[in-house]
């Protein structure tokens, strides 16, 4: 697979009620450190994400700087990072990078038929 198929990337910062303030503080630091798109602050599981989370959307040229920064600054929070190639199941299941603890995703949302 050619890396040109990666349109962009998402990082999802996971948190719970006890780590909410830490997650918000990290979010503010990300916004000050990078010119990237921040998603909603979800205080409930959303989509394949089994915990509270927020999304950080970024282009390919921000991958190395952002992952490097998150690796050193995530604290006790878990960060799930995946490419966007248009193949959602594979992007979330097979092509993901975890910083901190990995957690099982709710992947059946990508295969359920209504």
XYZ file of C-alpha atoms in Angstrom:
114
model
C 0.000 0.000 0.000
C 1.328 3.427 -0.952
C 1.540 6.017 1.838
C -0.024 8.530 -0.564
C -3.317 6.772 0.266
C -3.179 8.323 3.742
C -5.408 11.398 3.496
C -4.690 12.565 7.039
C -4.512 11.306 10.644
C -6.568 11.299 13.816
C -5.299 11.104 17.371
C -7.878 10.348 20.056
C -7.016 11.233 23.629
C -8.840 8.905 26.042
C -9.900 9.877 29.544
C -12.491 9.204 32.223
C -14.167 11.296 34.924
C -11.098 11.086 37.165
C -8.689 12.203 34.407
C -10.981 14.804 32.806
C -8.985 17.790 34.048
C -5.707 16.270 32.860
C -7.261 15.610 29.445
C -8.500 19.199 29.201
C -5.080 20.554 30.210
C -3.391 18.396 27.556
C -5.890 19.617 24.987
C -5.029 23.234 25.783
C -1.312 22.463 25.484
C -1.874 20.775 22.106
C -3.822 23.798 20.852
C -1.027 26.164 21.929
C 1.731 23.982 20.474
C 0.246 22.995 17.104
C -1.867 24.553 14.372
C -4.260 21.603 13.988
C -7.979 20.851 14.180
C -9.390 19.898 17.563
C -12.571 17.837 17.782
C -15.320 17.807 20.392
C -14.619 16.887 24.002
C -16.824 13.806 24.416
C -17.637 12.837 27.983
C -19.127 9.537 26.840
C -17.961 6.746 24.530
C -18.436 7.694 20.859
C -18.035 5.493 17.778
C -15.354 2.849 18.165
C -13.878 4.621 21.187
C -14.742 2.806 24.454
C -13.878 5.744 26.702
C -14.444 9.488 26.848
C -12.241 11.112 24.200
C -11.469 14.031 21.980
C -10.047 13.972 18.482
C -7.023 15.759 17.112
C -7.108 15.846 13.290
C -3.860 16.563 11.481
C -2.148 16.349 8.109
C 0.678 13.980 7.215
C 3.370 16.615 7.711
C 2.401 16.941 11.399
C 2.679 13.192 12.124
C 6.270 13.038 13.402
C 6.157 16.279 15.396
C 2.805 15.488 17.018
C 3.571 11.850 17.883
C 6.939 12.890 19.284
C 5.319 15.607 21.396
C 2.467 13.374 22.595
C 4.913 10.599 23.513
C 6.671 12.953 25.909
C 3.621 14.901 27.137
C 0.629 12.518 27.403
C 1.123 11.936 31.125
C -1.115 9.090 32.301
C -3.545 9.489 29.387
C -3.898 7.011 26.537
C -3.619 8.281 22.963
C -4.898 6.256 19.998
C -3.595 7.353 16.572
C -4.719 6.082 13.176
C -4.401 7.040 9.511
C -7.412 7.837 7.339
C -7.238 5.905 4.081
C -10.965 5.395 3.600
C -10.744 1.856 5.001
C -12.092 2.540 8.488
C -11.907 -0.967 9.921
C -8.330 -1.546 8.794
C -7.252 1.963 9.806
C -8.559 1.455 13.347
C -7.722 -2.246 13.759
C -4.511 -2.854 11.795
C -2.802 0.497 11.288
C -3.092 2.106 14.702
C -0.430 3.441 17.036
C -0.960 3.552 20.808
C 0.743 5.848 23.284
C 0.130 4.617 26.805
C -2.127 1.632 27.417
C -4.074 0.153 24.540
C -7.755 -0.612 25.075
C -10.149 -2.748 23.012
C -12.069 -0.706 20.449
C -15.717 -1.226 19.466
C -14.905 -2.351 15.935
C -18.233 -3.947 15.075
C -19.580 -0.494 14.189
C -17.540 -0.795 10.988
C -19.059 -4.126 9.995
C -22.685 -3.839 11.153
C -25.287 -3.669 8.427
C -28.614 -1.972 9.134
